[in-house]
Backbone as CSV, one residue per row, in Angstrom:
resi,resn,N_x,N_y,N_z,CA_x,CA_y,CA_z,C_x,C_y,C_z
1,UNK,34.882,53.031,-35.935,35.283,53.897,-36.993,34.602,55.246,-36.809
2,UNK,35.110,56.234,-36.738,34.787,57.625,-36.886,34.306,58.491,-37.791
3,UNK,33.090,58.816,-37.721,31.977,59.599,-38.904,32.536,61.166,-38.994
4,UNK,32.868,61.129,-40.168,32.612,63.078,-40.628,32.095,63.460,-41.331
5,UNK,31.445,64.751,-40.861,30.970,66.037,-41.188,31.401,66.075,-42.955
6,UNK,30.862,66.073,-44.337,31.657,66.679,-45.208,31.781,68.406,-45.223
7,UNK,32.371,69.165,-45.587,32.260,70.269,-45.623,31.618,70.922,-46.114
8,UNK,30.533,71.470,-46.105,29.524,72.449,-46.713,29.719,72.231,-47.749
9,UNK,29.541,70.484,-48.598,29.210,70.746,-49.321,28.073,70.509,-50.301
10,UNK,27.103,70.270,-49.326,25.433,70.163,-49.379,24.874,70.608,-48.170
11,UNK,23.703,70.970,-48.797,22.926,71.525,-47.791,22.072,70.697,-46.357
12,UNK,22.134,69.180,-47.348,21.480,68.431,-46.397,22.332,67.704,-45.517
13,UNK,22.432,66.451,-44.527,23.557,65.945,-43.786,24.085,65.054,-44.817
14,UNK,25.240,64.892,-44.997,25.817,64.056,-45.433,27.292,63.871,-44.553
15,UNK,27.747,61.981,-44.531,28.478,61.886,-43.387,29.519,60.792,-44.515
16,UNK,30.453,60.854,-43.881,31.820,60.167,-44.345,32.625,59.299,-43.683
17,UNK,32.977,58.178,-43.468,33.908,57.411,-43.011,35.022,56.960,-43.704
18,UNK,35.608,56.111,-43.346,36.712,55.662,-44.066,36.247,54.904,-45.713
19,UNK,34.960,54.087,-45.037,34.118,53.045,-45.855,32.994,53.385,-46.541
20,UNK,32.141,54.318,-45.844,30.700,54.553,-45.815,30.470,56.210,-46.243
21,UNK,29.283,56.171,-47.265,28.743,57.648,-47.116,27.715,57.002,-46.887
22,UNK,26.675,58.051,-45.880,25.217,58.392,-45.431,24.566,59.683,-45.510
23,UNK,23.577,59.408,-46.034,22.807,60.759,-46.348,22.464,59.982,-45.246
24,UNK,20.895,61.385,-44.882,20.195,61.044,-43.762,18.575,62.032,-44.203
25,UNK,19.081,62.508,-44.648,17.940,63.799,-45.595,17.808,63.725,-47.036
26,UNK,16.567,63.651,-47.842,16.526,63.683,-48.975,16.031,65.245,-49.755
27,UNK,16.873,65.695,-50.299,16.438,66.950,-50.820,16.474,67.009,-52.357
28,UNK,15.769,67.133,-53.348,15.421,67.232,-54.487,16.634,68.070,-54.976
29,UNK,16.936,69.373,-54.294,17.427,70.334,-55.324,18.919,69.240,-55.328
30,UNK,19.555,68.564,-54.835,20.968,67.446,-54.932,20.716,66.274,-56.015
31,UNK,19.287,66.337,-56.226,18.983,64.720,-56.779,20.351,64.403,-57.729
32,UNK,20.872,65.489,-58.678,22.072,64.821,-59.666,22.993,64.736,-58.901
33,UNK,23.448,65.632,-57.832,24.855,65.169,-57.329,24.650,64.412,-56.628
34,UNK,23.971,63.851,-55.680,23.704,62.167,-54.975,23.917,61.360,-55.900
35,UNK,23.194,61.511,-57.219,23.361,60.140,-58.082,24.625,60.024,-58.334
36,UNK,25.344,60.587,-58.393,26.817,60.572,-58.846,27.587,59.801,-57.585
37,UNK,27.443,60.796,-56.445,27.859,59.953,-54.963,27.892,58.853,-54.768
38,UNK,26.855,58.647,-55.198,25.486,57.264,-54.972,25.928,55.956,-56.101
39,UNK,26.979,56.638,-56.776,27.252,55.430,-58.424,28.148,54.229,-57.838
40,UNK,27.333,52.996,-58.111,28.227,51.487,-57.764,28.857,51.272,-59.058
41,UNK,30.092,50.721,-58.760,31.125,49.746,-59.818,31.516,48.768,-59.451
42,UNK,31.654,48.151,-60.592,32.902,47.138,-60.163,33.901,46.814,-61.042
43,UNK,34.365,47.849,-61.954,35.127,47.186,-62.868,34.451,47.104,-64.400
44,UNK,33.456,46.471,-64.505,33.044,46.282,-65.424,31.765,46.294,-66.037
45,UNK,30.919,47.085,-65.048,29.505,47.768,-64.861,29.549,48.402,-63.414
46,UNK,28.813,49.893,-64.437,28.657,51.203,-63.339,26.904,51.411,-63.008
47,UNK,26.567,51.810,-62.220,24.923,52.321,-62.194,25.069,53.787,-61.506
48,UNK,24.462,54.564,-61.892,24.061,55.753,-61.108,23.194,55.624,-60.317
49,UNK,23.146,56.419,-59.078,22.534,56.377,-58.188,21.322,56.685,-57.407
50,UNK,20.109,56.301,-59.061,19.322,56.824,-58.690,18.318,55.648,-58.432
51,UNK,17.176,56.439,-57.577,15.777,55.620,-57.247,15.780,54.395,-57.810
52,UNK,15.149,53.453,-57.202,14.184,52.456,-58.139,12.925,52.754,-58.425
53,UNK,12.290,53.534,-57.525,11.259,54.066,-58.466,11.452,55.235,-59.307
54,UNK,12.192,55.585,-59.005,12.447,56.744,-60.351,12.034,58.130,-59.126
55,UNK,12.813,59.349,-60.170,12.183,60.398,-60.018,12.373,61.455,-60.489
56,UNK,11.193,62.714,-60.841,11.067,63.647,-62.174,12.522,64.091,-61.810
57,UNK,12.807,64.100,-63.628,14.004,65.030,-62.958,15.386,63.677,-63.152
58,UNK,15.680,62.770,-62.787,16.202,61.639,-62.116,17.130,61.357,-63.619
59,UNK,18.567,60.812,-63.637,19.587,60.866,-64.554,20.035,59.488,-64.600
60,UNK,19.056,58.669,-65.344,19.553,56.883,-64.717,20.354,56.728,-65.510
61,UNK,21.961,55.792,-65.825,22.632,55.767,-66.255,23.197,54.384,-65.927
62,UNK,23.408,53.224,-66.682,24.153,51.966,-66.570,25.023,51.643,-68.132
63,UNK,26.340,51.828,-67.080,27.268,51.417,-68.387,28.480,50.575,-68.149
64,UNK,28.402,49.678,-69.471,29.395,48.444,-69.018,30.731,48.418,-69.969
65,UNK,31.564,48.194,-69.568,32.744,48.079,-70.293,33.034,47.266,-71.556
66,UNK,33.648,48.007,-72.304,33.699,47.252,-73.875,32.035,47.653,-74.566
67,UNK,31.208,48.408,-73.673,29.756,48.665,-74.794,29.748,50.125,-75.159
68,UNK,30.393,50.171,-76.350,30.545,51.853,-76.763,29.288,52.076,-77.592
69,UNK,29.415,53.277,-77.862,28.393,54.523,-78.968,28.866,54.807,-80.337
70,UNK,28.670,53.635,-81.441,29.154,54.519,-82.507,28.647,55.849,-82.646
71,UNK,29.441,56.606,-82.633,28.718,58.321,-83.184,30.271,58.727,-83.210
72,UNK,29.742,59.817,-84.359,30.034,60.667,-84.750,31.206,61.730,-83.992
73,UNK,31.953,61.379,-83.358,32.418,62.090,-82.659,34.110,62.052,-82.240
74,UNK,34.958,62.985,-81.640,36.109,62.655,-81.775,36.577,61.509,-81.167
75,UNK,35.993,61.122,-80.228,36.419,59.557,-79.415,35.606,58.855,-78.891
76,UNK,35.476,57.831,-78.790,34.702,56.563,-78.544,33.957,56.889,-76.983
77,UNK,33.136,56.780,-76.733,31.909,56.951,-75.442,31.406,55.541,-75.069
78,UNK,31.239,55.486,-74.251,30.490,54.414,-73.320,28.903,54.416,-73.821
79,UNK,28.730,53.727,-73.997,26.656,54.010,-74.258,25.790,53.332,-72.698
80,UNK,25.181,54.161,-72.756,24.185,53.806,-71.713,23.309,52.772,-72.313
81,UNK,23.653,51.891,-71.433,22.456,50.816,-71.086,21.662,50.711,-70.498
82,UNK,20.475,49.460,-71.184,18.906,49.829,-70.573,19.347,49.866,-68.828
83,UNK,18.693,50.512,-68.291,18.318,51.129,-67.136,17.816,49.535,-66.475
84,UNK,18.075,48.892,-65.657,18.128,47.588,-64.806,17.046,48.067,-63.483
85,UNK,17.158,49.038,-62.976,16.342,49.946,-61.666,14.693,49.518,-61.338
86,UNK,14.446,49.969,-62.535,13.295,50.357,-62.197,11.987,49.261,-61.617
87,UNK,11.451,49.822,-60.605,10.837,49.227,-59.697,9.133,49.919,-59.354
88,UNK,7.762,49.085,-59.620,7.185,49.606,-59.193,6.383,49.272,-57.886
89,UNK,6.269,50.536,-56.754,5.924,49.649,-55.540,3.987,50.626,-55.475
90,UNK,3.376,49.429,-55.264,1.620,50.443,-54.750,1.764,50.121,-53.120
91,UNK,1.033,51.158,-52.791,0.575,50.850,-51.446,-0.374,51.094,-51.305
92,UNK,-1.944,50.066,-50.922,-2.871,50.822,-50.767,-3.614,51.053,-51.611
93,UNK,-3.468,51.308,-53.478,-3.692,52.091,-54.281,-2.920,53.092,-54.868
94,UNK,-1.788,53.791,-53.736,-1.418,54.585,-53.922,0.708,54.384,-54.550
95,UNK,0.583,55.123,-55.521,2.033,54.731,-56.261,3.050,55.336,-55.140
96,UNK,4.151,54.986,-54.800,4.922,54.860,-53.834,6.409,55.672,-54.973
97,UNK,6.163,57.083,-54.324,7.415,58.022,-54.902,7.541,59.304,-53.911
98,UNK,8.801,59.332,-53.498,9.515,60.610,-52.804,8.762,61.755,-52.807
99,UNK,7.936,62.497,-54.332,7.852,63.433,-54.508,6.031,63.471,-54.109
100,UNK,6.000,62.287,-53.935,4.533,62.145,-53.482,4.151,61.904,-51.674
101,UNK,3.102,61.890,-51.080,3.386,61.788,-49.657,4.166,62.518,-48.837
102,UNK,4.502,61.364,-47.723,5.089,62.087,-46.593,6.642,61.258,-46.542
103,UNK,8.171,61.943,-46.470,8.935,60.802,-45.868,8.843,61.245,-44.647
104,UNK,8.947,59.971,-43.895,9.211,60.218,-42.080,9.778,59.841,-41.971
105,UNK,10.780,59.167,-42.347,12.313,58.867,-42.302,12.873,58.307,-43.390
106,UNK,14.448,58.839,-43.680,15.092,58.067,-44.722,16.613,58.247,-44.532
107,UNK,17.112,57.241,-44.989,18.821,57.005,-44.860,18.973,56.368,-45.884
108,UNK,20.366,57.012,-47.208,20.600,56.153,-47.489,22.320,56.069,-47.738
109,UNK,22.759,54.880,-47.740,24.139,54.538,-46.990,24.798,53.602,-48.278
110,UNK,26.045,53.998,-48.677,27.215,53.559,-49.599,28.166,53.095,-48.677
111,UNK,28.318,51.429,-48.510,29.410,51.154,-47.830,30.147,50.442,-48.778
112,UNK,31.646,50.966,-49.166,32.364,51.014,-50.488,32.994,49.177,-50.045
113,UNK,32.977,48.886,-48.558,33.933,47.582,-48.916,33.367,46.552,-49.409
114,UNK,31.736,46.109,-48.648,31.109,45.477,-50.119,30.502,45.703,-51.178
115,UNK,30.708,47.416,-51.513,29.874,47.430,-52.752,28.718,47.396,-52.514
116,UNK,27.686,47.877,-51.461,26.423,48.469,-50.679,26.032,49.355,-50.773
117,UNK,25.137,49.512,-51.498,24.086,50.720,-51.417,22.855,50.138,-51.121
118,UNK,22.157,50.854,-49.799,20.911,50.331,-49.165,20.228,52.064,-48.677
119,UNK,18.721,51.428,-48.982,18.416,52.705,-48.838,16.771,52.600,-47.483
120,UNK,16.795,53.333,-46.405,16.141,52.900,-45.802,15.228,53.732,-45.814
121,UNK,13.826,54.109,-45.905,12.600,54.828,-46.017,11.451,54.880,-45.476
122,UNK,10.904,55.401,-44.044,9.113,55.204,-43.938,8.551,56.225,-44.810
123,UNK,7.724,55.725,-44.923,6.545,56.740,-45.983,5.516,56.520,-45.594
124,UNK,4.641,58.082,-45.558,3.135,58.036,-45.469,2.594,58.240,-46.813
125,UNK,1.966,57.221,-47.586,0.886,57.430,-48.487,0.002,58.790,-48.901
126,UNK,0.013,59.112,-49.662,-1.294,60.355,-49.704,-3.025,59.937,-49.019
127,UNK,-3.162,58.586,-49.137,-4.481,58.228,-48.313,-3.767,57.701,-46.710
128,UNK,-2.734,58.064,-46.025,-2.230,58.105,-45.326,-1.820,56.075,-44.499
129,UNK,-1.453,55.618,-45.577,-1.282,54.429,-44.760,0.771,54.587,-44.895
130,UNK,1.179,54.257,-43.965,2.643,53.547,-43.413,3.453,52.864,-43.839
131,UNK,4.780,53.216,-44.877,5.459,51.407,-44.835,6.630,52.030,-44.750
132,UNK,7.392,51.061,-43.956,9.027,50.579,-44.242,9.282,50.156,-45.537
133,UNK,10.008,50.899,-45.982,10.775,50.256,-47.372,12.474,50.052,-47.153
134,UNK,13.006,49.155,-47.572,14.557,48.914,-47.548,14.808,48.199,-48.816
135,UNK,15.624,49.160,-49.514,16.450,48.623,-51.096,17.907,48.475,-50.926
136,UNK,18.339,47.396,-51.787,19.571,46.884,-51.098,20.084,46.589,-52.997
137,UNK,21.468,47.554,-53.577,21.699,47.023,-54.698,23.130,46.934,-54.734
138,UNK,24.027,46.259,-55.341,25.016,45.619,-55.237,25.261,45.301,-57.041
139,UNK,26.902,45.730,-57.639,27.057,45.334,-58.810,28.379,43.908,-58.604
């Protein structure tokens, strides 16, 4: 299957197949439009596409069908539900987040036929220790 280029329309790489998007670069100033990219469904629960550990800034959003918002308003809304994500990882001592440390590598990849989002990450610690991380979420 054959990877494309999207068109300028991020700054960082982002790639397209028939099946699959891949980032390959993580850049803060995108964090909301990835999450959007990044959103799994299936019908009857959505998640946005953000972190499991979270991050400043970060727009978590899970909403399921048939769970509305009474309010006040001209038409019925979806309500966000509690947030399912969140994940805390230490390494070392040290709390394990994007905006902290070093990444030395990261990919993360939406393959739409099973409903895959996996996200692959090394990180250096601020007291400088190493890990592979791989998150794998599926609705």
């Amino acid at each position: 299957m054959q990877s494309l280029s999207l068109p300028n329309l991020t700054q960082t790489k982002l790639e397209a197949s028939a099946w699959t998007v891949v980032e390959t670069q993580f850049n803060e100033s995108e964090l909301h439009y990835k999450e959007t990219v990044f959103t799994l469904g299936n019908g009857y629960l959505g998640t946005r596409g953000t972190f499991e550990q979270g991050y400043p800034g970060a727009m978590p959003a899970t909403l399921i069908h048939g769970v509305y918002d009474d309010v006040p308003v001209v038409y019925t809304e979806l309500a966000n539900c509690p947030d399912w994500l969140p994940l805390v990882i230490w390494v070392g001592g040290d709390r394990f987040s994007l905006n902290r440390g070093t990444i030395l590598s990261y990919q993360r990849r939406l393959d739409l036929r099973p409903g895959l989002l996996q996200r692959h990450i090394r990180w250096r610690s601020p007291s400088g220790k190493i890990v592979d991380l791989h998150f794998e979420r599926f609705t």
